[in-house]
């Protein structure tokens, strides 16, 4: 670096036009010595520069000033945009000076951003859809720790009755008490040998305390448990009692709900059990599967729907032909179709009838003919739209209904299916949902058993708002079916309801089945709703081996309505 140290600032040699290197000239290469640009060899510049001077920090031992011509303000990069190196080696050196891996860095950045958003989306989904399921899971060990610090809260009806509560004696021993014993057995559930019903659905809420924070701190300091929150159900205690006693000694089920909100007002299943004594009789109950007291027949019992399925067949007909007005049929009590003979219930002969009359009389032979007019695929499509063979909405354990009619099914199976026999199996809960859609202009509201959660002092912690589940038919279709079902009550098989002065719409059913001894029994059905112009009560009744729907299920429905209206 001696050349630079001895140079005077004003003695820097200027380059004339002929001595300046061309801007496009290639960078020279060297094996050793200073880097010299072409054309600078005779200018004495090569001895005044080193690699550090060109690419590194300037030598600060002595400030050096360089002078340039006025029209040449700076050294121009010989590899400016648009210039190409003269040879492969220079091109390689130029490429090495440019940023590398830009595409790879961009890909990695985008990948990390996508992963971040996926994690955030999963977190949001978990908190909205899966949190309660995980927290309420019996495998969640967190619940065991909650039970050690919280006294399990109470379950109440919407009208203020205690359906389950925890009593604590002087020694701190806790006992779960069910004041209504058997009446709410399947819906409120139990917590012996596992949990069921609301005891399972609301387990986490019942073991969570939102009482005064100061009280919580004091209780923690005194090593005392805090009182858990109370869960207020949608169940109406008076209506539940009416359903329980109306079903009497029949094995079967009743479901009552509000079609506008999805609130389940009553749910009864028999045979039943007393959850207060379940721990003592558990072994005997589970050792006798024929008793099946633990089975909630309202949501898990599968039965042939009988003539209640004619609601589905009627909707399928309406979708194909657009009207019921053009239908006419002469019922002779029975009809031979292929290899099968179809009979109306007890061989009743209905004579000439239009669609509304055939529906009101529950004419099997007419609906067998209608089934043939529709065909396998069209009837199957309508049934699937109404959730046959599909997963049911709801919080408790619900059996999926059985639907086996296929394109390849023979004529006999089609005919039997069209009036509710064959291989079709459904639950009272499912038929209540179909009726709720008709009553609610074609829309099923999400069924729910919890109205809100509150502290022991009554402060509301959270509320479960009504939510729409799915539209399964148009409003016009719902209105047309309502007119058919009104005729059933006014002039058909459910006329006992109108005789009591009730305004209602419904459909009866008499579903034949084979008993264990090979004889044929008949399940009794009724599904319907009150006040067709503004319904707020949907009822589904199933009485096992109860005979005709008109003789058993309809009187049961009448008892429920009498209780509801205070007759």
Coordinates of C-alpha atoms in Angstrom, one line a residue:
X1 CA 0.0 0.0 0.0
X2 CA 3.1 2.3 -0.3
X3 CA 1.8 3.9 -3.5
X4 CA -1.2 5.3 -1.6
X5 CA 0.6 6.5 1.4
X6 CA 3.1 8.6 -0.6
X7 CA 0.6 10.0 -3.0
X8 CA -0.4 13.7 -2.6
X9 CA -4.1 14.4 -2.9
X10 CA -3.7 16.8 -5.8
X11 CA -1.3 14.5 -7.7
X12 CA -3.7 11.7 -8.4
X13 CA -3.2 10.9 -12.1
X14 CA -6.2 11.6 -14.3
X15 CA -7.3 9.4 -17.0
X16 CA -7.8 10.8 -20.5
X17 CA -10.6 9.6 -22.8
X18 CA -8.3 7.0 -24.5
X19 CA -7.1 5.6 -21.2
X20 CA -10.5 5.1 -19.5
X21 CA -11.6 1.5 -19.4
X22 CA -14.7 0.7 -21.4
X23 CA -17.8 0.2 -19.2
X24 CA -18.6 -3.0 -20.9
X25 CA -15.1 -4.4 -20.6
X26 CA -14.9 -7.7 -18.8
X27 CA -13.4 -7.9 -15.4
X28 CA -9.9 -9.2 -15.5
X29 CA -8.8 -12.3 -13.7
X30 CA -5.6 -13.1 -12.0
X31 CA -3.8 -15.8 -10.3
X32 CA -1.8 -13.4 -8.0
X33 CA -1.0 -9.7 -7.6
X34 CA -3.3 -6.8 -7.8
X35 CA -6.5 -6.9 -9.8
X36 CA -6.0 -4.8 -13.0
X37 CA -8.7 -3.8 -15.4
X38 CA -8.0 -3.9 -19.1
X39 CA -6.5 -0.6 -20.2
X40 CA -5.1 0.3 -16.9
X41 CA -1.8 -1.3 -17.2
X42 CA 0.0 1.8 -18.5
X43 CA -1.8 4.3 -16.3
X44 CA -0.1 3.2 -13.1
X45 CA -3.3 2.4 -11.4
X46 CA -2.7 -1.2 -10.9
X47 CA 0.0 -0.5 -8.3
X48 CA -2.3 1.8 -6.3
X49 CA -5.3 -0.7 -5.7
X50 CA -5.7 -3.9 -3.8
X51 CA -8.6 -6.3 -3.5
X52 CA -9.5 -4.6 -0.2
X53 CA -9.6 -1.2 -1.9
X54 CA -12.0 -2.5 -4.5
X55 CA -14.3 -4.6 -2.3
X56 CA -13.5 -4.0 1.3
X57 CA -13.1 -1.1 3.7
X58 CA -10.9 1.8 2.6
X59 CA -7.4 2.3 4.1
X60 CA -7.9 4.9 6.9
X61 CA -4.2 5.5 7.6
X62 CA -4.3 8.5 5.3
X63 CA -7.2 10.1 3.5
X64 CA -6.8 10.0 -0.2
X65 CA -8.8 12.0 -2.7
X66 CA -9.4 11.0 -6.3
X67 CA -10.3 13.3 -9.0
X68 CA -12.4 12.4 -12.0
X69 CA -13.4 14.2 -15.1
X70 CA -16.7 16.1 -14.9
X71 CA -18.4 13.7 -17.3
X72 CA -17.3 10.6 -15.4
X73 CA -18.7 10.9 -11.9
X74 CA -18.0 7.4 -10.7
X75 CA -16.5 4.1 -11.8
X76 CA -19.2 2.3 -13.7
X77 CA -19.9 -1.3 -12.8
X78 CA -18.6 -3.2 -15.9
X79 CA -21.5 -5.7 -15.2
X80 CA -24.4 -3.3 -15.3
X81 CA -27.8 -4.6 -16.4
X82 CA -27.9 -5.7 -20.0
X83 CA -24.2 -6.5 -20.3
X84 CA -23.0 -10.0 -20.6
X85 CA -19.6 -11.5 -19.6
X86 CA -17.3 -12.3 -22.5
X87 CA -16.4 -15.8 -21.3
X88 CA -17.8 -18.6 -19.1
X89 CA -15.4 -17.9 -16.3
X90 CA -16.3 -14.3 -15.9
X91 CA -20.0 -15.2 -16.0
X92 CA -19.4 -17.6 -13.2
X93 CA -17.8 -14.9 -11.1
X94 CA -20.6 -12.5 -11.8
X95 CA -23.2 -15.0 -10.8
X96 CA -21.4 -15.6 -7.5
X97 CA -21.8 -11.9 -6.7
X98 CA -25.6 -12.0 -7.1
X99 CA -28.1 -13.1 -4.3
X100 CA -28.7 -16.9 -4.5
X101 CA -31.5 -19.2 -3.2
X102 CA -34.1 -16.4 -3.5
X103 CA -36.7 -18.9 -4.7
X104 CA -36.0 -21.4 -2.0
X105 CA -36.3 -18.7 0.8
X106 CA -39.6 -17.5 -0.7
X107 CA -41.0 -21.1 -0.7
X108 CA -39.9 -21.7 2.9
X109 CA -41.4 -18.4 4.1
X110 CA -44.7 -19.2 2.4
X111 CA -44.7 -22.8 3.9
X112 CA -44.2 -21.4 7.4
X113 CA -47.0 -18.9 6.9
X114 CA -49.3 -21.6 5.7
X115 CA -48.4 -23.8 8.6
X116 CA -49.1 -20.9 11.0
X117 CA -52.5 -20.3 9.6
X118 CA -53.4 -24.0 9.6
X119 CA -52.4 -24.2 13.3
X120 CA -54.6 -21.1 14.1
X121 CA -57.5 -22.5 12.1
X122 CA -57.2 -25.8 14.0
X123 CA -57.1 -23.9 17.3
X124 CA -60.3 -22.0 16.4
X125 CA -62.1 -25.1 15.2
X126 CA -61.2 -26.9 18.4
X127 CA -62.5 -24.1 20.6
X128 CA -65.8 -23.9 18.6
X129 CA -66.6 -27.5 17.7
X130 CA -64.4 -30.0 19.7
X131 CA -63.7 -28.3 23.1
X132 CA -66.8 -29.5 24.9
X133 CA -66.5 -33.0 23.5
X134 CA -62.9 -33.3 24.8
X135 CA -63.6 -31.6 28.1
X136 CA -66.6 -33.9 28.7
X137 CA -64.9 -37.0 27.6
X138 CA -64.7 -39.6 30.4
X139 CA -61.1 -40.2 29.4
X140 CA -60.2 -36.6 30.2
X141 CA -58.2 -36.8 33.4
X142 CA -58.8 -33.1 34.0
X143 CA -62.3 -33.9 35.2
X144 CA -61.0 -36.0 38.0
X145 CA -59.0 -33.1 39.4
X146 CA -62.1 -30.8 39.1
X147 CA -64.2 -33.3 41.1
X148 CA -61.6 -33.0 43.9
X149 CA -62.1 -29.2 44.1
X150 CA -65.7 -28.7 43.1
X151 CA -69.0 -30.1 44.5
X152 CA -71.0 -31.3 41.5
X153 CA -73.7 -28.8 40.5
X154 CA -77.4 -29.4 40.1
X155 CA -79.5 -30.2 37.1
X156 CA -82.8 -28.3 36.9
X157 CA -85.8 -28.2 34.7
X158 CA -86.8 -25.1 32.7
X159 CA -89.7 -24.6 35.2
X160 CA -87.4 -24.6 38.2
X161 CA -87.6 -28.2 39.5
X162 CA -84.4 -30.0 40.7
X163 CA -83.8 -33.1 38.7
X164 CA -80.4 -34.0 40.2
X165 CA -78.4 -32.5 43.0
X166 CA -75.5 -33.3 45.3
X167 CA -76.1 -33.7 49.1
X168 CA -73.1 -33.4 51.5
X169 CA -73.2 -34.7 55.0
X170 CA -71.4 -33.4 58.0
X171 CA -68.3 -35.5 57.2
X172 CA -68.1 -34.2 53.7
X173 CA -69.4 -37.3 52.0
X174 CA -71.3 -36.5 48.7
X175 CA -74.4 -38.3 47.5
X176 CA -76.0 -37.7 44.1
X177 CA -79.8 -37.5 44.5
X178 CA -82.5 -37.7 41.8
X179 CA -85.8 -36.3 43.3
X180 CA -87.9 -37.6 40.4
X181 CA -86.5 -41.1 40.6
X182 CA -87.5 -43.1 37.4
X183 CA -89.3 -40.3 35.6
X184 CA -86.2 -38.6 34.2
X185 CA -84.0 -41.7 34.2
X186 CA -82.8 -41.8 30.6
X187 CA -82.8 -38.0 29.9
X188 CA -81.1 -36.7 33.1
X189 CA -79.1 -40.0 33.2
X190 CA -76.9 -41.4 35.9
X191 CA -73.2 -41.3 37.1
X192 CA -72.9 -44.9 38.4
X193 CA -70.6 -47.2 36.3
X194 CA -70.1 -44.3 33.9
X195 CA -72.4 -41.5 32.9
X196 CA -75.3 -41.0 30.6
X197 CA -77.9 -38.3 29.6
X198 CA -77.4 -34.8 30.9
X199 CA -75.0 -36.1 33.6
X200 CA -72.6 -36.9 30.7
X201 CA -73.5 -34.1 28.3
X202 CA -73.0 -31.4 31.0
X203 CA -70.3 -33.1 33.0
X204 CA -67.7 -30.3 32.6
X205 CA -70.2 -27.5 33.4
X206 CA -71.4 -29.3 36.5
X207 CA -67.8 -29.5 37.7
X208 CA -66.9 -25.9 37.0
X209 CA -67.3 -23.1 39.6
X210 CA -68.2 -19.5 38.8
X211 CA -69.2 -18.4 42.2
X212 CA -67.8 -15.2 43.7
X213 CA -64.1 -15.1 43.2
X214 CA -63.5 -14.0 46.8
X215 CA -65.5 -17.0 48.1
X216 CA -63.5 -19.2 45.8
X217 CA -60.2 -17.9 47.3
X218 CA -61.5 -18.3 50.8
X219 CA -62.7 -21.9 50.1
X220 CA -59.3 -22.7 48.6
X221 CA -57.5 -21.3 51.6
X222 CA -59.8 -23.3 54.0
X223 CA -59.4 -26.4 51.8
X224 CA -63.1 -26.5 51.1
X225 CA -64.7 -27.3 47.8
X226 CA -66.5 -24.7 45.7
X227 CA -70.1 -25.3 44.6
X228 CA -70.3 -26.3 40.9
X229 CA -72.5 -24.5 38.4
X230 CA -76.1 -25.5 37.9
X231 CA -77.3 -26.7 34.5
X232 CA -80.8 -25.6 33.6
X233 CA -82.2 -28.0 31.0
X234 CA -84.9 -27.4 28.4
X235 CA -87.0 -30.1 30.1
X236 CA -90.4 -29.2 31.5
X237 CA -91.0 -31.2 34.7
X238 CA -94.8 -31.1 34.5
X239 CA -94.8 -32.1 30.9
X240 CA -92.3 -34.9 31.5
X241 CA -94.5 -36.3 34.3
X242 CA -97.6 -36.2 32.0
X243 CA -95.7 -38.1 29.3
X244 CA -94.4 -40.7 31.8
X245 CA -97.8 -41.5 33.3
X246 CA -99.6 -41.3 29.9
X247 CA -97.3 -44.1 28.5
X248 CA -98.4 -46.2 31.5
X249 CA -97.2 -49.8 31.5
X250 CA -96.3 -49.8 27.8
X251 CA -92.8 -50.3 26.8
X252 CA -91.9 -47.6 24.4
X253 CA -91.0 -43.9 24.2
X254 CA -92.3 -40.3 23.9
X255 CA -90.5 -37.3 22.6
X256 CA -91.9 -33.7 22.9
X257 CA -90.1 -30.7 21.5
X258 CA -90.6 -27.1 20.4
X259 CA -90.2 -27.0 16.6
X260 CA -89.3 -23.3 16.6
X261 CA -86.4 -23.6 19.0
X262 CA -85.3 -27.2 19.0
X263 CA -85.8 -27.4 22.8
X264 CA -86.6 -30.9 24.0
X265 CA -89.4 -30.4 26.5
X266 CA -89.9 -34.1 27.5
X267 CA -88.3 -37.5 26.7
X268 CA -89.6 -40.7 28.3
X269 CA -88.4 -44.3 27.7
X270 CA -89.8 -47.4 29.3
X271 CA -88.9 -49.8 30.9
X272 CA -86.8 -47.5 33.1
X273 CA -84.8 -47.6 36.3
X274 CA -84.2 -45.5 39.5
X275 CA -80.8 -43.8 39.3
X276 CA -80.9 -43.4 43.1
X277 CA -80.5 -47.2 43.5
X278 CA -78.8 -48.1 40.3
X279 CA -75.5 -48.9 41.9
X280 CA -77.2 -51.7 44.0
X281 CA -79.0 -53.3 41.1
X282 CA -76.4 -52.7 38.3
X283 CA -75.1 -56.3 38.1
X284 CA -78.6 -57.8 37.9
X285 CA -79.7 -55.3 35.2
X286 CA -76.7 -55.8 32.9
X287 CA -76.9 -59.6 33.3
X288 CA -80.5 -59.6 31.8
X289 CA -80.2 -58.0 28.3
X290 CA -83.9 -58.8 27.6
X291 CA -84.9 -56.2 30.2
X292 CA -82.9 -53.4 28.4
X293 CA -83.9 -50.8 31.0
X294 CA -80.7 -48.8 30.3
X295 CA -81.7 -48.4 26.6
X296 CA -83.2 -45.0 25.8
X297 CA -85.9 -46.1 23.3
X298 CA -86.6 -42.5 22.3
X299 CA -83.2 -42.1 20.6
X300 CA -81.8 -45.6 20.3
X301 CA -84.9 -47.9 19.9
X302 CA -85.3 -48.9 16.2
X303 CA -88.8 -49.7 15.0
X304 CA -90.6 -50.1 11.7
X305 CA -92.3 -46.7 11.2
X306 CA -95.6 -48.1 9.9
X307 CA -98.0 -45.6 8.3
X308 CA -96.1 -42.6 9.8
X309 CA -93.7 -43.2 6.9
X310 CA -96.5 -42.2 4.5
X311 CA -95.5 -38.6 5.3
X312 CA -92.2 -39.4 3.3
X313 CA -94.1 -41.2 0.5
X314 CA -96.5 -38.2 0.2
X315 CA -93.6 -35.7 0.0
X316 CA -92.0 -37.8 -2.7
X317 CA -95.2 -37.9 -4.7
X318 CA -95.6 -34.1 -4.4
X319 CA -92.0 -33.6 -5.6
X320 CA -92.7 -35.7 -8.7
X321 CA -96.2 -34.5 -9.7
X322 CA -96.3 -31.1 -8.1
X323 CA -99.8 -31.5 -6.7
X324 CA -102.0 -34.0 -4.9
X325 CA -105.1 -32.9 -6.8
X326 CA -104.9 -35.4 -9.7
X327 CA -104.7 -38.5 -7.6
X328 CA -107.7 -40.9 -7.4
X329 CA -107.9 -44.5 -6.1
X330 CA -110.5 -47.1 -5.5
X331 CA -109.6 -49.1 -2.4
X332 CA -111.0 -52.6 -2.1
X333 CA -109.2 -53.6 1.1
X334 CA -106.5 -55.5 -0.6
X335 CA -104.5 -55.6 -3.8
X336 CA -102.2 -58.2 -5.4
X337 CA -98.9 -56.7 -6.6
X338 CA -96.5 -59.1 -8.1
X339 CA -95.8 -61.9 -5.6
X340 CA -97.3 -60.0 -2.7
X341 CA -100.7 -59.2 -1.5
X342 CA -101.2 -55.8 0.3
X343 CA -104.0 -55.4 2.9
X344 CA -105.3 -52.3 4.5
X345 CA -105.3 -52.5 8.3
X346 CA -107.8 -55.2 9.3
X347 CA -109.0 -55.4 5.7
X348 CA -110.8 -52.1 5.8
X349 CA -112.3 -51.1 2.5
X350 CA -112.1 -47.4 1.8
X351 CA -113.6 -47.2 -1.7
X352 CA -113.1 -44.2 -3.9
X353 CA -110.6 -41.7 -2.4
X354 CA -108.4 -38.8 -3.3
X355 CA -104.9 -38.3 -2.0
X356 CA -106.0 -36.5 1.2
X357 CA -108.6 -39.2 2.0
X358 CA -106.1 -42.0 1.3
X359 CA -103.7 -40.3 3.7
X360 CA -106.3 -39.7 6.3
X361 CA -107.6 -43.2 6.2
X362 CA -104.0 -44.5 6.1
X363 CA -104.8 -46.7 3.1
X364 CA -102.0 -49.2 2.5
X365 CA -103.2 -50.3 -0.9
X366 CA -103.3 -46.8 -2.2
X367 CA -99.8 -46.1 -1.0
X368 CA -98.6 -49.4 -2.5
X369 CA -99.7 -48.1 -5.9
X370 CA -98.1 -44.7 -5.2
X371 CA -94.8 -46.4 -4.4
X372 CA -94.9 -48.2 -7.8
X373 CA -95.5 -44.8 -9.4
X374 CA -92.5 -43.3 -7.7
X375 CA -90.0 -46.1 -8.1
X376 CA -87.0 -47.0 -6.0
X377 CA -84.7 -44.1 -6.7
X378 CA -87.1 -41.3 -6.3
X379 CA -88.5 -42.6 -3.0
X380 CA -85.0 -43.3 -1.7
X381 CA -83.9 -39.8 -2.6
X382 CA -86.7 -38.3 -0.6
X383 CA -86.1 -40.5 2.4
X384 CA -82.4 -39.6 2.5
X385 CA -83.4 -35.9 2.3
X386 CA -85.4 -36.5 5.5
X387 CA -82.3 -38.1 7.1
X388 CA -83.1 -41.8 6.7
X389 CA -79.8 -43.6 6.9
X390 CA -78.1 -40.4 7.9
X391 CA -76.5 -39.2 11.1
X392 CA -79.0 -37.4 13.5
X393 CA -78.4 -34.0 15.1
X394 CA -78.4 -33.9 18.8
X395 CA -76.3 -34.2 22.0
X396 CA -77.2 -37.6 23.3
X397 CA -76.5 -41.1 21.8
X398 CA -78.8 -41.5 18.8
X399 CA -79.1 -44.5 16.6
X400 CA -78.9 -44.0 12.9
X401 CA -82.0 -45.1 11.2
X402 CA -81.9 -48.1 8.8
X403 CA -82.6 -47.5 5.1
X404 CA -82.0 -50.4 2.7
X405 CA -84.2 -49.6 -0.4
X406 CA -81.8 -49.5 -3.4
X407 CA -82.1 -49.3 -7.1
X408 CA -81.7 -53.1 -7.3
X409 CA -84.4 -53.8 -4.7
X410 CA -87.4 -55.8 -6.0
X411 CA -91.0 -54.6 -6.4
X412 CA -92.1 -56.3 -3.2
X413 CA -89.6 -54.4 -1.1
X414 CA -90.5 -51.1 -2.8
X415 CA -94.3 -51.6 -2.1
X416 CA -93.7 -52.6 1.5
X417 CA -91.4 -49.6 2.1
X418 CA -93.9 -47.1 0.6
X419 CA -96.3 -47.7 3.5
X420 CA -93.7 -48.1 6.3
X421 CA -93.0 -51.8 6.5
X422 CA -90.2 -53.7 4.7
X423 CA -86.7 -53.3 6.1
X424 CA -87.0 -49.6 7.2
X425 CA -86.3 -48.9 10.9
X426 CA -86.4 -45.6 12.7
X427 CA -86.5 -44.0 16.1
X428 CA -89.3 -41.9 17.8
X429 CA -86.7 -39.1 17.9
X430 CA -86.2 -39.1 14.1
X431 CA -90.0 -39.0 13.4
X432 CA -90.3 -36.1 15.9
X433 CA -87.6 -34.2 13.9
X434 CA -89.5 -34.8 10.6
X435 CA -92.7 -33.5 12.2
X436 CA -90.8 -30.5 13.6
X437 CA -89.6 -29.6 10.1
X438 CA -93.2 -29.7 8.8
X439 CA -94.3 -27.5 11.7
X440 CA -91.4 -25.1 11.2
X441 CA -91.9 -24.4 7.5
X442 CA -89.4 -27.1 6.4
X443 CA -86.5 -26.3 8.8
X444 CA -85.1 -28.6 11.5
X445 CA -83.8 -26.6 14.5
X446 CA -80.9 -28.2 16.3
X447 CA -82.3 -30.3 19.1
X448 CA -81.0 -29.3 22.5
X449 CA -81.4 -30.3 26.2
X450 CA -79.5 -27.4 27.8
X451 CA -81.0 -23.9 28.1
X452 CA -78.4 -22.2 30.2
X453 CA -75.8 -22.6 32.9
X454 CA -75.9 -20.5 36.1
X455 CA -74.0 -20.2 39.4
X456 CA -75.5 -21.6 42.6
X457 CA -76.6 -18.0 43.3
X458 CA -78.5 -17.9 40.0
X459 CA -76.2 -15.7 37.9
X460 CA -76.2 -16.8 34.3
X461 CA -72.8 -18.0 33.1
X462 CA -73.7 -19.1 29.5
X463 CA -76.8 -19.6 27.3
X464 CA -77.5 -22.1 24.5
X465 CA -79.3 -20.2 21.8
X466 CA -81.6 -21.8 19.3
X467 CA -79.8 -22.6 16.0
X468 CA -80.9 -23.9 12.6
X469 CA -79.7 -27.4 11.7
X470 CA -81.0 -28.0 8.2
X471 CA -83.8 -27.3 5.7
X472 CA -85.2 -30.7 4.6
X473 CA -88.2 -29.4 2.5
X474 CA -89.5 -26.2 1.1
X475 CA -92.1 -24.1 2.9
X476 CA -94.7 -24.9 0.2
X477 CA -94.0 -28.7 0.7
X478 CA -94.4 -28.2 4.5
X479 CA -97.7 -26.4 4.1
X480 CA -99.0 -29.1 1.8
X481 CA -98.1 -31.9 4.3
X482 CA -99.7 -29.9 7.1
X483 CA -103.0 -29.9 5.3
X484 CA -102.8 -33.7 4.9
X485 CA -102.0 -34.1 8.5
X486 CA -104.8 -31.8 9.6
X487 CA -107.3 -34.0 7.7
X488 CA -106.0 -37.0 9.7
X489 CA -107.0 -35.3 12.9
X490 CA -110.3 -33.8 11.7
X491 CA -111.6 -36.7 9.7
X492 CA -109.2 -39.6 9.9
X493 CA -107.5 -42.1 12.2
X494 CA -106.6 -39.4 14.8
X495 CA -110.0 -37.9 15.0
X496 CA -110.1 -38.5 18.8
X497 CA -108.0 -35.4 19.2
X498 CA -110.5 -33.2 17.5
X499 CA -113.2 -34.8 19.6
X500 CA -111.4 -33.4 22.6
X501 CA -111.4 -30.0 21.0
X502 CA -107.7 -30.0 20.1
X503 CA -106.5 -28.3 16.9
X504 CA -103.7 -30.5 15.7
X505 CA -102.1 -32.1 12.7
X506 CA -100.7 -35.6 12.8
X507 CA -100.3 -39.1 11.4
X508 CA -101.0 -42.5 13.0
X509 CA -99.1 -45.7 12.4
X510 CA -99.6 -49.4 13.0
X511 CA -96.3 -51.2 12.4
X512 CA -96.3 -54.9 12.3
X513 CA -93.3 -56.9 13.5
X514 CA -92.4 -60.5 14.4
X515 CA -92.3 -61.4 18.1
X516 CA -89.7 -63.7 19.6
X517 CA -92.3 -66.6 19.4
X518 CA -92.9 -66.0 15.7
X519 CA -96.3 -64.4 16.1
X520 CA -97.0 -61.0 14.6
X521 CA -97.3 -57.9 16.9
X522 CA -98.2 -54.3 16.1
X523 CA -96.4 -51.2 17.4
X524 CA -98.7 -48.2 17.9
X525 CA -97.5 -44.8 16.5
X526 CA -98.6 -41.2 16.5
X527 CA -96.6 -38.2 15.4
X528 CA -97.9 -34.7 15.1
X529 CA -98.1 -31.1 16.4
X530 CA -100.5 -28.8 18.0
X531 CA -102.2 -25.6 16.6
X532 CA -101.1 -26.1 12.9
X533 CA -101.3 -22.3 12.3
X534 CA -98.7 -21.5 15.0
X535 CA -97.4 -24.8 16.5
X536 CA -95.1 -24.9 19.6
X537 CA -95.4 -28.6 20.5
X538 CA -94.3 -31.6 18.5
X539 CA -95.2 -35.1 19.9
X540 CA -93.9 -38.5 18.9
X541 CA -95.4 -41.5 20.6
X542 CA -94.4 -45.2 20.2
X543 CA -96.1 -47.9 22.3
X544 CA -94.5 -51.3 21.7
X545 CA -97.2 -53.9 20.8
X546 CA -99.8 -51.4 21.4
X547 CA -102.0 -52.2 18.4
X548 CA -103.4 -49.6 16.1
X549 CA -102.1 -46.1 16.4
X550 CA -105.6 -44.8 16.6
X551 CA -106.4 -47.0 19.6
X552 CA -103.3 -46.5 21.8
X553 CA -100.9 -43.8 20.6
X554 CA -103.5 -41.2 19.9
X555 CA -105.1 -41.4 23.4
X556 CA -101.6 -41.1 24.9
X557 CA -101.0 -37.9 22.8
X558 CA -104.4 -36.6 23.9
X559 CA -103.3 -37.0 27.6
X560 CA -100.2 -35.1 26.9
X561 CA -102.1 -32.2 25.2
X562 CA -104.6 -32.1 28.1
X563 CA -101.8 -31.7 30.5
X564 CA -100.1 -29.0 28.3
X565 CA -103.3 -27.0 28.0
X566 CA -104.4 -27.6 31.5
X567 CA -107.6 -29.5 30.8

